[in-house]
C-alpha cells in the first residue's frame, strides 16, 4: 500500500496543526522533533524517521542530545542531513539551558500605583490616545499587556469584545484597562465612564474581575478603583 506523507494525513494528525489546536504538551517527542526537521524522506515521514532515531536512543532525549552530527546523519537515517541534525542538537541544548534557569518572576499589579509605574513608560509623550489592557492571573501577577486601540488627540475607541477575547486566550482572570490623555489632564470623560461600566458588566458576565481603569498622563493618573467608581 502506498505510504502517505504528512501533508496527506488528516489535519488533526499533522504535528503542526495538532500543536496549534491542542498545545505543545499534546505532542509526542517524535512529533515535536518532526516539526523541527520539517520533512523525512520518500520512504518515511518526518515522524516515522524521528521515531526510529529516538528508538535508537532508548527513547531518551538526554541520549539524543549527546549524539554527534555524524551519528545523526548516518546512512540509516535517510533524509536527516547536517542542517536537520544541527537543528535537533540546538533544540536539545536550549532544553538543557532552560532547565538550569529560574522561571521569570511575573510582576504583581495589585494597585493603581503599580499599574501606573509599569505603564507610564509605554504611554508617556504619546501624541494620540491609546488604550491598553493588562491581563493578570488570580494572584494579580502580569501575564501580558496588549494595546487594543489607537485613536485621535482627544479619544480612542475600546472594543469590549477584543478585551474579553484577549483575556480568554491568555486564561486571564483579572483585567485592568489603561488609556492616556495627551492633554495631560487625568480627569475622565463621560465616554471614559461609559466604557468602564460596559467593560465591568461584560467582565462580570464572563466571571473575570475588572481590577481598575487608569487614565494616564505624563506625571499623574486617575484610578477608577481608588476613586470608588467601580461597582464592588
mmCIF file of C-alpha atoms in Angstrom:
data_model
loop_
_atom_site.group_PDB
_atom_site.id
_atom_site.type_symbol
_atom_site.label_atom_id
_atom_site.label_comp_id
_atom_site.label_asym_id
_atom_site.label_seq_id
_atom_site.Cartn_x
_atom_site.Cartn_y
_atom_site.Cartn_z
ATOM 1 C CA UNK A 1 0.000 0.000 0.000
ATOM 2 C CA UNK A 2 1.319 3.469 -0.915
ATOM 3 C CA UNK A 3 2.510 5.475 2.098
ATOM 4 C CA UNK A 4 1.005 8.853 2.874
ATOM 5 C CA UNK A 5 3.238 11.824 3.526
ATOM 6 C CA UNK A 6 2.361 14.163 6.394
ATOM 7 C CA UNK A 7 0.544 16.640 4.148
ATOM 8 C CA UNK A 8 -1.850 13.837 3.207
ATOM 9 C CA UNK A 9 -2.653 12.942 6.799
ATOM 10 C CA UNK A 10 -5.914 14.016 8.370
ATOM 11 C CA UNK A 11 -5.402 17.590 9.559
ATOM 12 C CA UNK A 12 -5.910 16.658 13.232
ATOM 13 C CA UNK A 13 -2.977 14.209 12.987
ATOM 14 C CA UNK A 14 -0.424 16.591 11.451
ATOM 15 C CA UNK A 15 2.112 17.732 14.079
ATOM 16 C CA UNK A 16 1.942 21.479 13.340
ATOM 17 C CA UNK A 17 -1.843 21.574 13.190
ATOM 18 C CA UNK A 18 -2.062 19.362 16.268
ATOM 19 C CA UNK A 19 0.184 21.752 18.211
ATOM 20 C CA UNK A 20 -1.893 24.775 17.186
ATOM 21 C CA UNK A 21 -5.099 23.010 18.188
ATOM 22 C CA UNK A 22 -4.060 21.262 21.403
ATOM 23 C CA UNK A 23 -0.785 22.856 22.513
ATOM 24 C CA UNK A 24 2.773 21.517 22.502
ATOM 25 C CA UNK A 25 2.172 19.282 25.520
ATOM 26 C CA UNK A 26 -0.203 17.094 23.475
ATOM 27 C CA UNK A 27 2.517 16.032 21.024
ATOM 28 C CA UNK A 28 4.877 13.085 21.377
ATOM 29 C CA UNK A 29 8.638 13.639 21.360
ATOM 30 C CA UNK A 30 8.779 12.268 17.817
ATOM 31 C CA UNK A 31 6.087 14.698 16.663
ATOM 32 C CA UNK A 32 7.872 17.672 18.227
ATOM 33 C CA UNK A 33 11.152 16.659 16.603
ATOM 34 C CA UNK A 34 9.354 16.154 13.293
ATOM 35 C CA UNK A 35 8.256 19.798 13.410
ATOM 36 C CA UNK A 36 11.905 20.794 13.829
ATOM 37 C CA UNK A 37 13.227 18.812 10.862
ATOM 38 C CA UNK A 38 10.244 19.603 8.646
ATOM 39 C CA UNK A 39 10.388 16.577 6.363
ATOM 40 C CA UNK A 40 11.563 12.994 6.193
ATOM 41 C CA UNK A 41 12.317 11.035 3.054
ATOM 42 C CA UNK A 42 10.290 9.425 0.251
ATOM 43 C CA UNK A 43 10.347 6.201 2.286
ATOM 44 C CA UNK A 44 9.122 7.571 5.624
ATOM 45 C CA UNK A 45 7.570 10.666 7.144
ATOM 46 C CA UNK A 46 9.409 13.014 9.483
ATOM 47 C CA UNK A 47 7.508 11.492 12.422
ATOM 48 C CA UNK A 48 8.463 7.954 11.457
ATOM 49 C CA UNK A 49 12.090 8.979 10.959
ATOM 50 C CA UNK A 50 12.252 10.597 14.364
ATOM 51 C CA UNK A 51 10.604 7.583 15.983
ATOM 52 C CA UNK A 52 13.466 5.468 14.629
ATOM 53 C CA UNK A 53 16.111 7.927 15.798
ATOM 54 C CA UNK A 54 14.552 8.071 19.262
ATOM 55 C CA UNK A 55 14.243 4.287 19.356
ATOM 56 C CA UNK A 56 17.993 4.045 18.815
ATOM 57 C CA UNK A 57 18.373 6.440 21.784
ATOM 58 C CA UNK A 58 16.167 4.254 24.028
ATOM 59 C CA UNK A 59 13.522 6.988 23.655
ATOM 60 C CA UNK A 60 15.600 9.245 25.888
ATOM 61 C CA UNK A 61 16.039 12.896 24.923
ATOM 62 C CA UNK A 62 19.181 13.209 27.042
ATOM 63 C CA UNK A 63 20.762 10.439 24.998
ATOM 64 C CA UNK A 64 19.635 12.142 21.798
ATOM 65 C CA UNK A 65 21.279 15.392 22.923
ATOM 66 C CA UNK A 66 24.624 13.608 23.314
ATOM 67 C CA UNK A 67 24.666 12.390 19.720
ATOM 68 C CA UNK A 68 27.140 13.936 17.301
ATOM 69 C CA UNK A 69 26.214 15.406 13.941
ATOM 70 C CA UNK A 70 27.911 12.486 12.185
ATOM 71 C CA UNK A 71 25.900 9.981 14.237
ATOM 72 C CA UNK A 72 22.616 11.698 13.382
ATOM 73 C CA UNK A 73 23.482 11.877 9.680
ATOM 74 C CA UNK A 74 24.313 8.176 9.492
ATOM 75 C CA UNK A 75 23.141 6.444 6.320
ATOM 76 C CA UNK A 76 20.485 4.627 8.379
ATOM 77 C CA UNK A 77 18.640 7.915 8.775
ATOM 78 C CA UNK A 78 17.906 8.827 5.191
ATOM 79 C CA UNK A 79 16.516 12.370 4.996
ATOM 80 C CA UNK A 80 18.390 13.568 8.063
ATOM 81 C CA UNK A 81 21.198 15.827 6.817
ATOM 82 C CA UNK A 82 23.600 18.133 8.676
ATOM 83 C CA UNK A 83 21.176 21.086 8.807
ATOM 84 C CA UNK A 84 18.453 18.976 10.415
ATOM 85 C CA UNK A 85 20.925 17.334 12.798
ATOM 86 C CA UNK A 86 22.161 20.770 13.896
ATOM 87 C CA UNK A 87 18.568 21.893 14.485
ATOM 88 C CA UNK A 88 17.899 18.866 16.704
ATOM 89 C CA UNK A 89 21.061 19.364 18.747
ATOM 90 C CA UNK A 90 20.380 23.096 19.099
ATOM 91 C CA UNK A 91 16.878 22.326 20.444
ATOM 92 C CA UNK A 92 18.295 19.800 22.910
ATOM 93 C CA UNK A 93 20.829 22.371 24.128
ATOM 94 C CA UNK A 94 18.098 25.005 24.576
ATOM 95 C CA UNK A 95 16.082 22.499 26.605
ATOM 96 C CA UNK A 96 19.100 21.841 28.812
ATOM 97 C CA UNK A 97 19.722 25.565 29.331
ATOM 98 C CA UNK A 98 16.061 26.178 30.144
ATOM 99 C CA UNK A 99 16.233 23.619 32.935
ATOM 100 C CA UNK A 100 19.150 25.491 34.506
ATOM 101 C CA UNK A 101 17.329 28.844 34.582
ATOM 102 C CA UNK A 102 14.766 30.044 37.091
ATOM 103 C CA UNK A 103 11.289 30.863 35.858
ATOM 104 C CA UNK A 104 10.868 34.575 35.257
ATOM 105 C CA UNK A 105 9.037 36.237 38.126
ATOM 106 C CA UNK A 106 5.843 37.900 36.957
ATOM 107 C CA UNK A 107 5.233 41.408 38.196
ATOM 108 C CA UNK A 108 2.438 41.926 40.681
ATOM 109 C CA UNK A 109 -0.123 44.513 39.589
ATOM 110 C CA UNK A 110 -2.490 44.734 42.539
ATOM 111 C CA UNK A 111 -2.590 48.531 42.907
ATOM 112 C CA UNK A 112 -3.181 51.576 40.745
ATOM 113 C CA UNK A 113 0.289 52.852 41.581
ATOM 114 C CA UNK A 114 1.940 49.614 40.418
ATOM 115 C CA UNK A 115 -0.023 49.710 37.161
ATOM 116 C CA UNK A 116 0.839 53.363 36.590
ATOM 117 C CA UNK A 117 4.570 52.858 37.185
ATOM 118 C CA UNK A 118 4.564 49.936 34.761
ATOM 119 C CA UNK A 119 2.512 51.592 32.023
ATOM 120 C CA UNK A 120 3.820 55.164 32.177
ATOM 121 C CA UNK A 121 6.995 54.432 30.119
ATOM 122 C CA UNK A 122 4.826 52.877 27.401
ATOM 123 C CA UNK A 123 2.338 55.746 27.282
ATOM 124 C CA UNK A 124 4.107 58.970 28.208
ATOM 125 C CA UNK A 125 4.793 61.507 25.454
ATOM 126 C CA UNK A 126 2.186 59.949 23.136
ATOM 127 C CA UNK A 127 0.575 62.494 20.821
ATOM 128 C CA UNK A 128 -2.617 60.456 20.432
ATOM 129 C CA UNK A 129 -4.739 58.373 22.763
ATOM 130 C CA UNK A 130 -4.046 54.665 23.104
ATOM 131 C CA UNK A 131 -5.855 52.026 25.127
ATOM 132 C CA UNK A 132 -4.064 49.057 26.682
ATOM 133 C CA UNK A 133 -5.304 46.119 28.695
ATOM 134 C CA UNK A 134 -3.268 44.343 31.361
ATOM 135 C CA UNK A 135 -4.088 40.646 31.641
ATOM 136 C CA UNK A 136 -3.455 39.173 35.084
ATOM 137 C CA UNK A 137 -3.796 35.848 36.853
ATOM 138 C CA UNK A 138 -5.776 35.334 40.046
ATOM 139 C CA UNK A 139 -2.778 36.445 42.117
ATOM 140 C CA UNK A 140 -2.644 39.765 40.217
ATOM 141 C CA UNK A 141 0.582 38.693 38.501
ATOM 142 C CA UNK A 142 1.035 40.093 34.992
ATOM 143 C CA UNK A 143 0.542 37.665 32.124
ATOM 144 C CA UNK A 144 0.586 40.067 29.197
ATOM 145 C CA UNK A 145 -0.111 43.644 28.106
ATOM 146 C CA UNK A 146 -1.964 44.293 24.861
ATOM 147 C CA UNK A 147 -2.579 47.554 23.013
ATOM 148 C CA UNK A 148 -6.180 47.296 21.920
ATOM 149 C CA UNK A 149 -6.688 50.631 20.153
ATOM 150 C CA UNK A 150 -5.000 53.807 18.984
ATOM 151 C CA UNK A 151 -7.064 56.878 18.207
ATOM 152 C CA UNK A 152 -7.033 60.626 17.869
ATOM 153 C CA UNK A 153 -5.910 63.526 20.028
ATOM 154 C CA UNK A 154 -8.989 63.523 22.230
ATOM 155 C CA UNK A 155 -10.382 59.979 22.175
ATOM 156 C CA UNK A 156 -9.842 56.329 21.306
ATOM 157 C CA UNK A 157 -12.360 53.538 20.970
ATOM 158 C CA UNK A 158 -12.325 50.443 23.157
ATOM 159 C CA UNK A 159 -13.990 47.293 21.844
ATOM 160 C CA UNK A 160 -15.104 45.280 24.855
ATOM 161 C CA UNK A 161 -15.129 42.101 22.757
ATOM 162 C CA UNK A 162 -11.416 42.444 21.996
ATOM 163 C CA UNK A 163 -10.609 42.853 25.687
ATOM 164 C CA UNK A 164 -12.561 39.720 26.587
ATOM 165 C CA UNK A 165 -11.083 37.765 23.683
ATOM 166 C CA UNK A 166 -7.527 38.591 24.773
ATOM 167 C CA UNK A 167 -8.344 37.692 28.371
ATOM 168 C CA UNK A 168 -9.836 34.338 27.423
ATOM 169 C CA UNK A 169 -6.956 33.460 25.084
ATOM 170 C CA UNK A 170 -4.470 34.090 27.910
ATOM 171 C CA UNK A 171 -6.573 32.421 30.628
ATOM 172 C CA UNK A 172 -6.552 35.729 32.491
ATOM 173 C CA UNK A 173 -8.946 36.037 35.434
ATOM 174 C CA UNK A 174 -8.240 39.714 36.163
ATOM 175 C CA UNK A 175 -8.030 42.665 33.761
ATOM 176 C CA UNK A 176 -7.089 46.320 34.092
ATOM 177 C CA UNK A 177 -7.740 48.920 31.401
ATOM 178 C CA UNK A 178 -5.434 51.889 30.780
ATOM 179 C CA UNK A 179 -5.592 54.793 28.386
ATOM 180 C CA UNK A 180 -3.716 58.073 28.156
ATOM 181 C CA UNK A 181 -4.823 61.680 27.876
ATOM 182 C CA UNK A 182 -2.389 63.651 25.667
ATOM 183 C CA UNK A 183 -3.830 66.837 27.202
ATOM 184 C CA UNK A 184 -2.160 65.798 30.492
ATOM 185 C CA UNK A 185 -5.480 66.231 32.290
ATOM 186 C CA UNK A 186 -6.162 62.912 34.082
ATOM 187 C CA UNK A 187 -9.844 63.603 34.782
ATOM 188 C CA UNK A 188 -12.015 61.004 32.996
ATOM 189 C CA UNK A 189 -14.624 61.994 30.445
ATOM 190 C CA UNK A 190 -18.212 60.832 30.189
ATOM 191 C CA UNK A 191 -17.131 58.405 27.463
ATOM 192 C CA UNK A 192 -14.457 57.050 29.807
ATOM 193 C CA UNK A 193 -17.140 56.417 32.438
ATOM 194 C CA UNK A 194 -19.385 54.637 29.958
ATOM 195 C CA UNK A 195 -16.691 52.318 28.598
ATOM 196 C CA UNK A 196 -15.688 51.473 32.175
ATOM 197 C CA UNK A 197 -19.244 50.494 33.030
ATOM 198 C CA UNK A 198 -19.651 48.431 29.842
ATOM 199 C CA UNK A 199 -16.370 46.605 30.350
ATOM 200 C CA UNK A 200 -17.043 45.832 34.001
ATOM 201 C CA UNK A 201 -20.500 44.486 33.177
ATOM 202 C CA UNK A 202 -19.081 42.301 30.387
ATOM 203 C CA UNK A 203 -16.311 41.031 32.678
ATOM 204 C CA UNK A 204 -18.852 40.086 35.326
ATOM 205 C CA UNK A 205 -20.755 38.048 32.744
ATOM 206 C CA UNK A 206 -17.566 36.133 31.882
ATOM 207 C CA UNK A 207 -16.541 35.810 35.564
ATOM 208 C CA UNK A 208 -13.475 37.982 35.017
ATOM 209 C CA UNK A 209 -12.545 40.510 37.694
ATOM 210 C CA UNK A 210 -12.055 44.065 36.462
ATOM 211 C CA UNK A 211 -9.390 45.482 38.753
ATOM 212 C CA UNK A 212 -9.190 49.069 37.536
ATOM 213 C CA UNK A 213 -9.323 51.572 34.719
ATOM 214 C CA UNK A 214 -6.498 54.108 34.761
ATOM 215 C CA UNK A 215 -6.335 57.376 32.876
ATOM 216 C CA UNK A 216 -2.612 58.032 32.471
ATOM 217 C CA UNK A 217 -0.716 61.266 31.862
ATOM 218 C CA UNK A 218 3.000 62.016 31.877
ATOM 219 C CA UNK A 219 3.009 62.943 35.563
ATOM 220 C CA UNK A 220 -0.246 61.736 37.108
ATOM 221 C CA UNK A 221 -3.079 59.241 36.842
ATOM 222 C CA UNK A 222 -6.740 58.799 37.666
ATOM 223 C CA UNK A 223 -7.838 55.443 39.082
ATOM 224 C CA UNK A 224 -11.467 54.359 38.964
ATOM 225 C CA UNK A 225 -10.722 51.870 41.745
ATOM 226 C CA UNK A 226 -9.124 54.420 44.069
ATOM 227 C CA UNK A 227 -11.956 56.871 43.471
ATOM 228 C CA UNK A 228 -14.637 54.297 44.255
ATOM 229 C CA UNK A 229 -16.130 54.357 40.771
ATOM 230 C CA UNK A 230 -16.096 50.601 40.204
ATOM 231 C CA UNK A 231 -19.011 48.517 41.500
ATOM 232 C CA UNK A 232 -17.765 46.058 44.126
#
